[in-house]
Structure formats: C-alpha cells, structure tokens
XYZ file of C-alpha atoms in Angstrom:
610
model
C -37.939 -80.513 43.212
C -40.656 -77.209 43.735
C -43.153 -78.437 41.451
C -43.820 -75.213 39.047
C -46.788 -73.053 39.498
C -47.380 -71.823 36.134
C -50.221 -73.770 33.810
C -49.217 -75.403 31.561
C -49.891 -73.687 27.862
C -52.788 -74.700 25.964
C -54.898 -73.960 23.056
C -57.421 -71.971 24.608
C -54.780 -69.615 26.482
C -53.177 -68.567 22.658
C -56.538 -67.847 21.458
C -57.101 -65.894 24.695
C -53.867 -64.004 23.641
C -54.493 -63.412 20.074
C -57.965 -62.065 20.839
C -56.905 -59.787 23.108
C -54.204 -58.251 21.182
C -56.289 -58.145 18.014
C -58.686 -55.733 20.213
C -55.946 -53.603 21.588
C -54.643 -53.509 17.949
C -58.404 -52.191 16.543
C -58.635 -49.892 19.578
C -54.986 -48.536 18.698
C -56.378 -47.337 15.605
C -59.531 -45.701 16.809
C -57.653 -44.221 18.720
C -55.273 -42.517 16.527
C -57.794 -42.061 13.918
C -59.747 -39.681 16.548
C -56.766 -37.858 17.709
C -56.040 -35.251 15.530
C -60.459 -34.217 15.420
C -61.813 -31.514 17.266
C -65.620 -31.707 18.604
C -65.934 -28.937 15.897
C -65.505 -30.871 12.887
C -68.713 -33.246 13.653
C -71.830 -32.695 11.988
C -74.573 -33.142 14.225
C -76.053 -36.550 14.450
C -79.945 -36.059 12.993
C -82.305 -37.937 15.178
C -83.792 -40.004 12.025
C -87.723 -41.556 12.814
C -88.448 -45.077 12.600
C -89.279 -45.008 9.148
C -86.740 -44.415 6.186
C -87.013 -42.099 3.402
C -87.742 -43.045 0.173
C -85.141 -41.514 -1.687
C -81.736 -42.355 -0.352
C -79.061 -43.075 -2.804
C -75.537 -43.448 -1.323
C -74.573 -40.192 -0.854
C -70.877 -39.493 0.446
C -70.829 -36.880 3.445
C -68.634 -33.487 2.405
C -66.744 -34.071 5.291
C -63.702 -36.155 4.711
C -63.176 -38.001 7.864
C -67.045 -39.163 7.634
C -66.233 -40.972 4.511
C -62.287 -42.510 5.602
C -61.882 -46.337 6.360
C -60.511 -45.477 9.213
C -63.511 -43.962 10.342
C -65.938 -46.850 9.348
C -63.562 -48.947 11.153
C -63.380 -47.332 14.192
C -67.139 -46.961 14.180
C -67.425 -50.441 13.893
C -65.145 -51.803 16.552
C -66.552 -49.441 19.416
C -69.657 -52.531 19.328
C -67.410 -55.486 19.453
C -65.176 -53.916 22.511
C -66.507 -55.770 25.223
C -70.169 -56.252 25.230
C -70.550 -55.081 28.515
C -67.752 -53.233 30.542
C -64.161 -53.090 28.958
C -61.620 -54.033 29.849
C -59.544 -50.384 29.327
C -60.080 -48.622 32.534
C -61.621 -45.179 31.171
C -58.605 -44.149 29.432
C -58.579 -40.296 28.588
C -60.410 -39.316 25.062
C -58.146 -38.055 22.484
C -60.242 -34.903 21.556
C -63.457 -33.550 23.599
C -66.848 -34.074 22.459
C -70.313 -32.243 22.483
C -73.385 -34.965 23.317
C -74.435 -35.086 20.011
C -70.757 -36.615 18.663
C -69.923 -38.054 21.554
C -68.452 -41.877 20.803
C -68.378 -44.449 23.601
C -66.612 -48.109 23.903
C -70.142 -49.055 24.975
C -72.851 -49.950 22.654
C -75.101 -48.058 24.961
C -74.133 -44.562 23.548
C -72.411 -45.809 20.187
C -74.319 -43.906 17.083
C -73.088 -43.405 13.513
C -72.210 -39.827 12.452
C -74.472 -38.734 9.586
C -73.763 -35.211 7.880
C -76.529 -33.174 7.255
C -77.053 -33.698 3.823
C -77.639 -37.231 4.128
C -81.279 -35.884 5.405
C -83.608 -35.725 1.832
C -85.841 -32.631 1.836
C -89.051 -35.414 1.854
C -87.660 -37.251 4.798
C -90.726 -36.301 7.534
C -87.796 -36.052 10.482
C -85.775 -33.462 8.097
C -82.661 -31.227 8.307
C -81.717 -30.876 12.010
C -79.923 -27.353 13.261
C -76.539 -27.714 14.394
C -75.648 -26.308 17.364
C -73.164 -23.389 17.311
C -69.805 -24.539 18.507
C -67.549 -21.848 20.767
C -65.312 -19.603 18.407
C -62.120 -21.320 20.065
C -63.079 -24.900 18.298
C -64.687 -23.031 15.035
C -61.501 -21.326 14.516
C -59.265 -24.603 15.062
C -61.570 -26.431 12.468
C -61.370 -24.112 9.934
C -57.796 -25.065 9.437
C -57.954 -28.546 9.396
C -61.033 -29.633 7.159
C -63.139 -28.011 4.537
C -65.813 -26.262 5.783
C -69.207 -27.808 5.331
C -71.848 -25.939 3.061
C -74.870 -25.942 4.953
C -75.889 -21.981 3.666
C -78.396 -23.226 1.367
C -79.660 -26.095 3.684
C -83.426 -24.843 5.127
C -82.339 -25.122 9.203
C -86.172 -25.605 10.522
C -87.486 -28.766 10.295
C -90.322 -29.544 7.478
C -94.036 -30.047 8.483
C -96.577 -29.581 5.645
C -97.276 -25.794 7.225
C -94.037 -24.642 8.174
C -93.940 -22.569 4.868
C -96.338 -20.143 6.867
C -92.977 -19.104 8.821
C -91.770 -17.816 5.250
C -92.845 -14.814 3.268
C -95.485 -15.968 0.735
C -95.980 -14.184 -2.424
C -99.058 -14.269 -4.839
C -101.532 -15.592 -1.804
C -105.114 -13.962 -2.098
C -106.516 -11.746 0.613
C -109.931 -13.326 1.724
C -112.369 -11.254 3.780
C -113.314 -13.656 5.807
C -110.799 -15.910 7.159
C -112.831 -17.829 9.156
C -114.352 -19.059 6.168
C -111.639 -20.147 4.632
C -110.635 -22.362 7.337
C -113.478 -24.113 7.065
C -113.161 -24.780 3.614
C -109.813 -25.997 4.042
C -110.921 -28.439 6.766
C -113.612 -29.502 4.491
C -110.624 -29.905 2.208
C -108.358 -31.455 3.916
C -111.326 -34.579 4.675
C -111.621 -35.258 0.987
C -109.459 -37.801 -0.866
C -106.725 -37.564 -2.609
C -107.062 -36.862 -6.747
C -104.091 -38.210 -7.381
C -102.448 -41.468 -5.254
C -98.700 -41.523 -4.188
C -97.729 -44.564 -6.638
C -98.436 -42.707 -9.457
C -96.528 -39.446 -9.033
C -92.994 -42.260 -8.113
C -93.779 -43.434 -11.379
C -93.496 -40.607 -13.126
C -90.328 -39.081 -11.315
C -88.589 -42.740 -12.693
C -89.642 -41.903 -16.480
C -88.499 -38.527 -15.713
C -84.866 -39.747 -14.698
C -84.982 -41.117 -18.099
C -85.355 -37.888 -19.911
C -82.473 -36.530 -17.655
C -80.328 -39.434 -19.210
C -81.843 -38.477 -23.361
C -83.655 -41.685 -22.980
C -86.992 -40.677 -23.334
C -89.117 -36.962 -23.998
C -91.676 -34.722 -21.622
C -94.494 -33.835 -23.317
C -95.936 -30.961 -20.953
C -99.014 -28.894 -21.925
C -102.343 -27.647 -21.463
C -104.429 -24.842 -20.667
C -102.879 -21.779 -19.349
C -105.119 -21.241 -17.105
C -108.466 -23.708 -16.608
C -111.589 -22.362 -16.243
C -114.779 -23.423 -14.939
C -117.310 -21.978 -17.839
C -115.162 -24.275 -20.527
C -115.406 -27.279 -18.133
C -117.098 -30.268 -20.695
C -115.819 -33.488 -21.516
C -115.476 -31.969 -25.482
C -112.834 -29.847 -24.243
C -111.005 -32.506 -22.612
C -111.380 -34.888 -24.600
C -109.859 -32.650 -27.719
C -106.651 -31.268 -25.686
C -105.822 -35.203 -24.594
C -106.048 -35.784 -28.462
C -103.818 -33.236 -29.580
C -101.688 -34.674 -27.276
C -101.768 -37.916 -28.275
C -101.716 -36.890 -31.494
C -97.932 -34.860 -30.612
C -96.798 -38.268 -28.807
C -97.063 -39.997 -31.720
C -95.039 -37.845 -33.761
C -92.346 -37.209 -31.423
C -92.345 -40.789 -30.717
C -91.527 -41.822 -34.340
C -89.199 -38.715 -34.758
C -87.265 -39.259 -31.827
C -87.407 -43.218 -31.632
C -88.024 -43.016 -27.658
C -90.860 -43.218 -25.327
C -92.516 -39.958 -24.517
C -94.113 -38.706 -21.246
C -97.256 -37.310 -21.348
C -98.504 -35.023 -18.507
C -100.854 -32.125 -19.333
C -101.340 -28.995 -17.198
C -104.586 -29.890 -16.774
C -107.297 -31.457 -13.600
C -105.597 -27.973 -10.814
C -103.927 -25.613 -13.463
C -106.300 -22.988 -11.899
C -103.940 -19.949 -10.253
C -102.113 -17.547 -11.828
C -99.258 -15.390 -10.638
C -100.340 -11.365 -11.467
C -97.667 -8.747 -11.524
C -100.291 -6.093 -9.879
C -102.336 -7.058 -7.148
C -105.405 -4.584 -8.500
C -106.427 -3.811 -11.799
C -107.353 -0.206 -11.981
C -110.093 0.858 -15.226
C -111.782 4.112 -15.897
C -110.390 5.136 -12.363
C -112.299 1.977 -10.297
C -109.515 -0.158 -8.859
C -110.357 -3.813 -7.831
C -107.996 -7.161 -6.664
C -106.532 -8.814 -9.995
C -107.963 -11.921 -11.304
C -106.173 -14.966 -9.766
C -107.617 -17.549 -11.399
C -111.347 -19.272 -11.329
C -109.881 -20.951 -7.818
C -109.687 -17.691 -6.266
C -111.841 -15.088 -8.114
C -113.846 -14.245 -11.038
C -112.454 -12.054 -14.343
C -115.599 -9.646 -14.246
C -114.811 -6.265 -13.457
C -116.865 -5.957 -10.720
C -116.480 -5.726 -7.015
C -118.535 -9.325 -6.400
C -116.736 -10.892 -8.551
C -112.968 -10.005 -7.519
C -113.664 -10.858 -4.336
C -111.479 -13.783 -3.634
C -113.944 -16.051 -2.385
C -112.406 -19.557 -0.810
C -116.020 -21.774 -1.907
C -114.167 -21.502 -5.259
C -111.373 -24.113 -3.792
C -114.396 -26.573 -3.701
C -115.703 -26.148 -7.143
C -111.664 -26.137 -8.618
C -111.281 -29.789 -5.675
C -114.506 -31.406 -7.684
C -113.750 -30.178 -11.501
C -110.296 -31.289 -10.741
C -111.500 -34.831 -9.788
C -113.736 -34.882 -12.679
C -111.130 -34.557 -15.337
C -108.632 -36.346 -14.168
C -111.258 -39.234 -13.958
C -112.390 -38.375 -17.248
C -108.889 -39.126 -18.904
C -108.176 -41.807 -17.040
C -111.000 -43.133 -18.851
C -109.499 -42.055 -22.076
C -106.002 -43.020 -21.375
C -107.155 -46.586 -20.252
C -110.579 -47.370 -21.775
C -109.280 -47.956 -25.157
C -109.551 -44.137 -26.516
C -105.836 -44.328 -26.450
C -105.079 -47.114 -28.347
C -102.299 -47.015 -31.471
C -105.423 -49.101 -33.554
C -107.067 -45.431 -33.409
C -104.372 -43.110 -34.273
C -106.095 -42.535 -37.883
C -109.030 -40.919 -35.968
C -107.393 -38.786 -33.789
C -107.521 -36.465 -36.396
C -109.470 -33.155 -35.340
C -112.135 -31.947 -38.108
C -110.471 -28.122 -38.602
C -107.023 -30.412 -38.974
C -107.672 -32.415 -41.129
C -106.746 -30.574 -44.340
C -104.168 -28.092 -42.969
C -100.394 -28.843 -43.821
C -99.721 -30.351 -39.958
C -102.747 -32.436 -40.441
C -102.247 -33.769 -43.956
C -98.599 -35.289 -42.525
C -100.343 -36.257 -39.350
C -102.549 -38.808 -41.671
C -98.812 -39.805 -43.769
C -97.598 -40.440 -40.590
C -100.499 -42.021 -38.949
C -100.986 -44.563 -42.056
C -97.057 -45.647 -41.908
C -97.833 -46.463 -38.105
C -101.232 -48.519 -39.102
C -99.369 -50.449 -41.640
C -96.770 -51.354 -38.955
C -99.639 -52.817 -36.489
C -100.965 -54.537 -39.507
C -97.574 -55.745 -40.125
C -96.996 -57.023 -36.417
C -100.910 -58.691 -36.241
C -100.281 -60.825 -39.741
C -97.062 -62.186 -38.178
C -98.881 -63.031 -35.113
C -98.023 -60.546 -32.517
C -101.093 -59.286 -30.859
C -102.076 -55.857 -30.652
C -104.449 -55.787 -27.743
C -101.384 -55.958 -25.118
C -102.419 -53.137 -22.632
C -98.734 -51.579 -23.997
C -100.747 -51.039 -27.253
C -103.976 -50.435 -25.672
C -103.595 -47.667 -22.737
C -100.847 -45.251 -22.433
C -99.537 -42.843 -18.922
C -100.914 -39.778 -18.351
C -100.213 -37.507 -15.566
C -101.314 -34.048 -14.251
C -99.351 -31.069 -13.505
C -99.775 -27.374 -12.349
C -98.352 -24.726 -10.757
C -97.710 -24.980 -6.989
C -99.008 -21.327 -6.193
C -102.019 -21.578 -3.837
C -100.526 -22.479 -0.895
C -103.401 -23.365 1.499
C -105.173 -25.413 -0.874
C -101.722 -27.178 -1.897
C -101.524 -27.970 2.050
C -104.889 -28.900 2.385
C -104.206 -31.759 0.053
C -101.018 -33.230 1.013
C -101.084 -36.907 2.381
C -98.818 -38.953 4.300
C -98.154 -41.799 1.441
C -98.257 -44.907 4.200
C -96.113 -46.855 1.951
C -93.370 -44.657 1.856
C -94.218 -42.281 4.891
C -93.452 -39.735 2.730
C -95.301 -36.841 2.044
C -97.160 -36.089 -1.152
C -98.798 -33.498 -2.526
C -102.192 -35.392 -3.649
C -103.682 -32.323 -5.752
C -101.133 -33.328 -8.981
C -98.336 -35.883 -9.757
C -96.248 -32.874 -11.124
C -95.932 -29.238 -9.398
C -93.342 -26.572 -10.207
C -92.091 -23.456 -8.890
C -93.247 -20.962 -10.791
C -90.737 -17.584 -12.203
C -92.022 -14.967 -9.052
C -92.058 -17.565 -6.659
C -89.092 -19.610 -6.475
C -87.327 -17.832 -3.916
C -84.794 -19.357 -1.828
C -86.143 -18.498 1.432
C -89.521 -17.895 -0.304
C -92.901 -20.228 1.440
C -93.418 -22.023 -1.771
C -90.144 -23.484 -1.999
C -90.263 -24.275 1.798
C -93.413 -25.869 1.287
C -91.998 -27.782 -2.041
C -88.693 -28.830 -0.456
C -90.707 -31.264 1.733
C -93.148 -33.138 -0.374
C -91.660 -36.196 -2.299
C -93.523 -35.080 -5.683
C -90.944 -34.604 -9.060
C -90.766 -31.016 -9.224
C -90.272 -28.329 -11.995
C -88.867 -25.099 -11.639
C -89.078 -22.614 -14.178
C -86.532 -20.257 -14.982
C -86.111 -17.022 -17.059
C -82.995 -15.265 -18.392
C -82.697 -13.247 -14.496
C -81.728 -16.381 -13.286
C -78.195 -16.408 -11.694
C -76.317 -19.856 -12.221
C -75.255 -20.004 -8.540
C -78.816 -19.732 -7.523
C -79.972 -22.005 -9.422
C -77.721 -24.433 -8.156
C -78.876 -23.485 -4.344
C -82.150 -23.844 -5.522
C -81.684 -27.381 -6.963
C -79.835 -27.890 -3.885
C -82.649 -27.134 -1.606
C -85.005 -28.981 -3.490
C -83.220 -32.317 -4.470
C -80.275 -32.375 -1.631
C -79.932 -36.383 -2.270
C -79.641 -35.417 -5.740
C -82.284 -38.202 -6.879
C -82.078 -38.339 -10.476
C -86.143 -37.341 -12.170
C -86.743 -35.475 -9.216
C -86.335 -31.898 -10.540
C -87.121 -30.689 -13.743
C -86.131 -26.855 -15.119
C -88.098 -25.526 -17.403
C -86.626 -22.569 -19.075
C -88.272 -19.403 -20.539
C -86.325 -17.041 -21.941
C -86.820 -15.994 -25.664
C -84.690 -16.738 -28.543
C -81.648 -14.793 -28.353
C -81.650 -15.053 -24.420
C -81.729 -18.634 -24.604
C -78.799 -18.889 -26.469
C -76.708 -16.476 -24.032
C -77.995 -17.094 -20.819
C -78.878 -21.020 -20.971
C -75.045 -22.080 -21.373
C -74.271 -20.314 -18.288
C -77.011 -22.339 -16.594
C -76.299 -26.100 -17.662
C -72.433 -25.493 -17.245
C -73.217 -24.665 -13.434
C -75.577 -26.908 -12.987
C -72.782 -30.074 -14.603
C -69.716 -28.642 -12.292
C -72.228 -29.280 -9.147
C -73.240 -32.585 -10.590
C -77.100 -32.566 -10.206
C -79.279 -34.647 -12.409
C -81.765 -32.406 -13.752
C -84.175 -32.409 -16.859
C -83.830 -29.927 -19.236
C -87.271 -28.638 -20.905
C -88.154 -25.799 -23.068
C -91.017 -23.157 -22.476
C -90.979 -21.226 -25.391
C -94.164 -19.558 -24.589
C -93.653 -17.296 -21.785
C -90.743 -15.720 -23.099
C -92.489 -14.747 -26.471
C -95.680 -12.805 -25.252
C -96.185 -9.309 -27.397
C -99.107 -6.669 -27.610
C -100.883 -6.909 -30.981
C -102.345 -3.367 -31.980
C -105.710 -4.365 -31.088
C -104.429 -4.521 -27.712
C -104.480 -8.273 -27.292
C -101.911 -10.470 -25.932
C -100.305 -13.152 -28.309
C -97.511 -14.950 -29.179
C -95.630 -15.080 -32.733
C -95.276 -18.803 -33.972
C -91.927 -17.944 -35.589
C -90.958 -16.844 -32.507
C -91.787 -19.836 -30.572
C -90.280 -22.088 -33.144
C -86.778 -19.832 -33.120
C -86.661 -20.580 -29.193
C -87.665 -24.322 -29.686
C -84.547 -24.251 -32.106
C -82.229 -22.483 -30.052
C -82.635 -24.398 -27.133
C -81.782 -28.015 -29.111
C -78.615 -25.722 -30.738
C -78.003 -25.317 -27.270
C -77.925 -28.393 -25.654
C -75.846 -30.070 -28.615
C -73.364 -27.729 -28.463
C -73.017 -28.175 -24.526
C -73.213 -31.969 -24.720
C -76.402 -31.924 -22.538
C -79.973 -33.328 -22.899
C -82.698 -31.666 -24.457
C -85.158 -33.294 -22.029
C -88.856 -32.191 -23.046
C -90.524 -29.078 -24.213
C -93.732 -27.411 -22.278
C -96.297 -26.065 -24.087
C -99.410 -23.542 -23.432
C -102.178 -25.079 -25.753
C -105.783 -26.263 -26.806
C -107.682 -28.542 -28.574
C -109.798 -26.001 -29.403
C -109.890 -23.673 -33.319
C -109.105 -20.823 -31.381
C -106.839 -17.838 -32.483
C -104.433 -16.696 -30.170
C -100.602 -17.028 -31.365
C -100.134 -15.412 -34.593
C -98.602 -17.532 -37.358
C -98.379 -21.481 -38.385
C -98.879 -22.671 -41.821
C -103.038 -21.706 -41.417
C -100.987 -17.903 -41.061
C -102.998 -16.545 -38.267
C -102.966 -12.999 -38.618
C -103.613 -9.684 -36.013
C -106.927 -9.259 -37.824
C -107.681 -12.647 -36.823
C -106.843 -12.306 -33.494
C -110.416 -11.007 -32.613
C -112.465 -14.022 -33.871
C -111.863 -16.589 -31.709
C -109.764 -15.602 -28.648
C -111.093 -17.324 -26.081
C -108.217 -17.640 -23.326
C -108.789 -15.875 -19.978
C -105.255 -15.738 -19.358
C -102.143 -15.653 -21.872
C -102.826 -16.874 -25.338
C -102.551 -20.970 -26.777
C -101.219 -22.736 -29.233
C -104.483 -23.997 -31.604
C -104.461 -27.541 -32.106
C -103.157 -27.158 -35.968
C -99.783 -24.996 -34.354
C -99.404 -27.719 -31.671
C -98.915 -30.312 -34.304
C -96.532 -28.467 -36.780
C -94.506 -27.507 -33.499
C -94.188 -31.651 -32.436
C -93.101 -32.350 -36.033
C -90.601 -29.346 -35.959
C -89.410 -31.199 -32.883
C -89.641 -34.251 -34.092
C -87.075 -33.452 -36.918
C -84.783 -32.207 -34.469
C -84.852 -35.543 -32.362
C -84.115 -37.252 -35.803
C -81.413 -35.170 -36.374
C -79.811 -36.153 -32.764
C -80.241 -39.427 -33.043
C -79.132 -40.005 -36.516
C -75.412 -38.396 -34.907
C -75.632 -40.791 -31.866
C -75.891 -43.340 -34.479
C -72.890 -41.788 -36.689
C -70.538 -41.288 -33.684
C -71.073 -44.571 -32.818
C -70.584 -46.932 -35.780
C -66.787 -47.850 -36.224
C-alpha cells in the first residue's frame, strides 16, 4: 500500500482557507465597486497639516460614491490586504487613476478621498485646486455623477495676506507707504485685544440665536471717535445696554447676547472718495483710524500713526468694560440704578423702574428662601466687541495663530462683519474673512440677490458650522417685507444655519431741511416690526436686532415718546458719522421688542399645550 502524500486536514488548514477566501471575497467587491469610476469623478485628495481644524462637523461629500458603503469598505480593506506584498500578482486596475486618486493594495500609497468641501475656510492648509482633467474623462463624468459645485469655492489657498491678490475696496491711499509698514510691524508685535477663547464662545451663544433660543443685542457707536474717548461715555452706552438686556430678557424669557460695536468700530465705508466744498476737493473722512473730519488738507491726509492711537483706545475700552461687565457694575442687585438722569422721568424710563422693581423683588424673593445672589451668574454678565472688518492692513496686522486651535483669529474683535460695499464674492475682504475662525456678520440690503447670498454664506461657512455667520439685514420697511422672504427661503432650501438680525438703521437715513442726516423713529420701529411679521410668517428665527446708538442726550433720530423734532436736530448732534439712537429711544425700541418676543413665545406656548 503507497502510503498517501497529502496532509492530513487540520484546524489550522480550514482557517487558512476561510481567511483566504474572506479576502478574495472583500477584494471582489473593491473591485467591482471601482469599476464602473473614471479618474474624473475623484475630487482631489487635500494634503491636510498635522493639526485639525476646529470646526469640522460631519459633513457628507456631494459626490455620491464618496459617501457609499461600498466605498468605505473598499477603503478599508486595501490596509488589511496583506501587510506587506499580496498575494494578487498586480492584477490590472479597473479604471485609470491620476496620482492624487490613485488607490493601492499597499498601505504605502493607501489615502482616504476627501471632497473639497470637507476643507473649512479657517482650516490654515485650506481649499486645494484641482487639477484639470483631459476633456475625454470630463465628458465621460458628466454622465455618470452629478457634477460637483466648486464655482463658489475660493481655489488659492488662505494665508492671512492673500486677500492682497483680490481687488480691495474702501482702502485709504497713504503718502508714504513706507511708513505705514512700519506701523504695521509695530502692529503686528503688540498683543492681541481680544484672546481666541472668547470669540468660540460667542459663535456657541450665537448658534443659539440661530435655533430662537436666545437674542443678539448688537450696538454702539456708529463710528468711534477719539475726542469722545472717556470712561463717562463708556460707561453710559454699556448701561443702556444693560439696561435693553434686561428688558428683552424678561420680554422674551431667554438669555440675551450682548456685544457692542464698540473698542475698533473706527472705519467707515464713503460712497465718494473726495469731498469737494466751495470748489476745494480733499480725500473723504474714513474714520479717526485713518483721517481727521476737518476740511483741511492736514487733516484728510490719511495718516497710518492713527492705527496706533485707534490699537491703544481700543485696548483701553475693552479693558474698561471688562471691568464693568465683571467688577460688579453689572450685577442684577444694581439694575434700579442703571437708570440714566435725562431717563429717568421719560415714558421708557418710568417702565424701566416698573420693570426694574418686579426684577428686585424677585432677587429678594430668591435671597429670603436662601438662594444666594452673589453667584458670578448674578454678579458678571458676557460682553463682546464687534466692528466692521474694513481696514484691511490693520485687520491683518492683528490676526494670531490661536495655538489651541491652530486656527486663525482675528485678535482686533470677537465679532467682524462684511459690510454692504464690501462683501463681494471675489472681493479682498471676504478673502481675507473666509480664513479667520471669528463668527462673522454680513450685512445685507434689499440689492441682495438670494443666490448670492447663498454663495456668499457658502464661501464663508463651507462646513456650515451653526453661530458662525450672522446676516444682518438693512433694508427699510416696505423692502423688508418684499425682499427678506426671498432671502430666508433661499437660504432654508440650501440648508445653512444662519442668524437672522435686524438693522433698521441704515435703511431709514433721510435729509432733514436743515441739511442734517437723521433717522425717523417711526420708521425704525415699522422695520423692527416688519422684520418679526416676517420671520413668523416664514417659520424662521428672528435672531437679534443691531442698533446704531449712545448713552449720550443727544438728538439725532427724530421721534420717540420725548418727540424729537427737526428744530431739535441742531442742539445736540454730536455724531461724526450717521445719526444714534439717544439712550431714552434705545429703551422704548427694547421694550417694543420685547413685546414682540412675548407675543412669540406666548404662541410657542399655545401650539404646544394639548
């Protein structure tokens, strides 16, 4: 008898078996997963840095075999297929693929395939540019996938002066350039006014007002200057404030986010760059950052030591009311003596003081039954800066790389925004805003067209990070109730996360006969109105409202319940830019609002009880 030559079976030799067809079986399916791709169809991989960015929510790619199972499968199995040569002699790909989507059975060349907009806008490696594929491959893909929108991705990658490759609008011409580089480098060694922590903070309470769960409360100075720079000054607009918190807070039931266009709200935007009178003709006043509003030759001249003196009176208010918002200035104990003097018997301020006594009788209520009122929650309250993002160079000058995050921030202000003649698409301050990791605003008028809007957002928030953007509309009365529809129904079919605040200011400026700007109170209220008619007839979330105001007895807008007249225009106008709410008309507008958050949440309440 031949003794036999085969080994006899064993337990190792099945698992042998199973293993190996279990790996032919995976590599089956990559394989006819893959077949029916062309090269074309891949998005480029981006070549991401070591560090992450910060905001990076799950986003799904656009492309539809990027997000299959099959796909994550296949990925998958190309690093378990041998760990060092397989098995498979070379067999021959199913499609062929460019270097940057090429995918190997090693783990030597194995990379995931990202699309593009999986790369946030404050990511430091940012959007990569695709190569162009032959017209042959282009032409084939066309027909077999949806075509990726990439139009309104920026192609260059972000650095924090690439926005000098773009055309910049509303920049000052300085006579000396050389100059102004130094102050910029002098600039650019200072620290930071505001810290990185602070401005995340803010874009989370933000994300709240997107959702109706809390209220912005934006305002300020329209434009700050540096002969009304005292601590009076400041003190009374963070008052007023305060003072509006409170009432929306107890109208609307919901916390409300302060941030006043204050410590940077120096530029302005000018329709003209020279002002021509009695036949002289000199550069516009910018702003106290850039120039002086003399009519005179010295004091036009843009002159860049200016961005010094706007760096240190920055500082100094912001320090100043974080003082006040934290050393005890702020606390509810005082809201009975937040009361200004010229407010005090006026109609807004005589239900400021009803108000303000139901809300000490509550503290007294919550100390008898033992719960203590000197928690910092009752003690301190947020409060963040904002301005306009309009001076580029100084903007640059004072953006940081946050080394928690490695993200960058614009340090000048927690809260910048776009402003109406400068939010171009392929404009340098939205190329310059698209990469810094600050929540942003952009303001919009009736001109704005829906679909560029939602480019805009696009651009701006590509992750679609809910807080992160924040349009603030300015449009008038009747406009706002035609145009704004258009706007929020776009802006819901693309799904972004957005929050929705009124500027009833801008859209509302008139001549008086004297010859003096101003701005009707009726007129403001109407808009305030129309944009909460708005949103609850859309379904939508009247986010915040943004305000152009003082805490000084001045007489700018025409109207209130004190019935500010033209002849009273001349008295006390004190604004070196557009004309302010007075303290008195900034308190009768938060309980107008106030009423109106009531109002909502009294039906919230209705439609939901059984």
């Amino acid at each position: 008898m031949i003794p036999s030559r085969e080994k006899p079976f064993t337990y190792e030799k099945l698992m042998f078996q199973l293993r190996t067809l279990i790996l032919l079986f995976r590599l089956d399916i990559f394989l006819l997963c893959t077949k029916p791709f062309s090269s074309s169809q891949f998005p480029p991989t981006p070549t991401y840095k070591t560090h992450q960015p910060l905001h990076k929510p799950p986003i799904l790619s656009k492309h539809p075999f990027n997000n299959s199972l099959f796909t994550q499968m296949a990925l998958s199995t190309t690093n378990t297929l041998l760990p060092t040569k397989s098995f498979i002699q070379s067999p021959p790909p199913p499609f062929k693929s460019s270097p940057a989507t090429t995918v190997s059975t090693t783990t030597t060349t194995t990379r995931f395939i990202h699309p593009i907009s999986a790369v946030h806008s404050s990511d430091s490696s940012k959007t990569p540019t695709p190569k162009p594929s032959s017209p042959a491959t282009s032409a084939t893909a066309s027909t077999t996938t949806p075509k990726l929108t990439t139009a309104t991705k920026p192609a260059t990658k972000w650095s924090v002066d690439s926005w000098r490759t773009k055309k910049a609008l509303q920049l000052p011409e300085y006579p000396d350039q050389s100059e102004l580089d130094s102050v910029l480098q002098t600039l650019d060694s200072f620290p930071p006014i505001v810290f990185a922590g602070e401005a995340r903070h803010l874009e989370e309470r933000l994300a709240e007002a997107a959702m109706g769960n809390a209220f912005l409360l934006q305002g300020g100075d329209c434009a700050e200057s540096f002969k009304e720079f005292n601590a009076n000054n400041i003190r009374d607009t963070f008052r007023v404030i305060l003072q509006m918190g409170v009432v929306l807070m107890f109208g609307g039931q919901m916390p409300v986010i302060k941030v006043g266009r204050m410590a940077g709200q120096f530029a302005k935007p000018r329709s003209d760059s020279f002002e021509e009178k009695n036949g002289v003709k000199l550069p516009s006043y910018r702003g106290d950052n850039v120039n002086g509003d003399a009519f005179d030759l010295k004091s036009r001249t843009p002159d860049p030591q200016r961005l010094i003196r706007a760096y240190c009176q920055s500082a100094a208010t912001l320090n100043l009311l974080r003082a006040f918002a934290t050393g005890g200035y702020a606390a509810m104990q005082r809201v009975t003596q937040w009361n200004l003097d010229f407010t005090e018997h006026s109609e807004a301020g005589d239900r400021y003081q009803e108000l303000a006594s139901r809300v000490d009788e509550a503290l007294g209520f919550m100390s008898a039954i033992g719960l203590t009122t000197d928690h910092p929650i009752m003690t301190t309250t947020d409060f963040w800066t904002s301005h306009e993002c309009l001076h580029l160079p100084y903007e640059q000058s004072l953006t940081r790389l946050d080394s928690t995050s490695s993200l960058y921030y614009d340090c000048s202000a927690h809260f910048l925004w776009a402003g109406e003649r400068t939010r171009q698409l392929d404009g340098a301050h939205v190329e310059f805003l698209r990469g810094i990791a600050n929540p942003l605003g952009i303001k919009v008028s009736d001109k704005m067209d829906p679909n560029e809007l939602v480019k805009l957002i696009d651009i701006l928030n590509p992750q679609n990070k809910p807080g992160r953007i924040t349009i603030i509309t300015r449009m008038g009365a009747e406009n706002m109730r035609v145009k704004l529809p258009h706007l929020i129904r776009a802006v819901r079919r693309a799904g972004q996360i957005v929050t929705w605040v009124s500027d009833p200011m801008h859209g509302n400026t008139i001549k008086a006969p004297s010859g003096l700007k101003t701005r009707p109170f009726d007129s403001i209220r109407a808009e305030v109105r129309a944009f909460f008619d708005v949103h609850e007839q859309e379904g939508s979330h009247p986010g915040g409202v943004h305000l152009e105001m003082t805490g000084q007895n001045v007489t700018e807008c025409i109207g209130g319940s004190r019935t500010v007249t033209f002849d009273d225009l001349g008295s006390r106008y004190h604004t070196h830019c557009d004309p302010r709410l007075n303290a008195s008309q900034s308190l009768e507008l938060a309980f107008i609002i106030a009423e109106r958050l009531r109002k909502r949440r009294m039906g919230v309440k209705q439609s939901l009880s059984p």
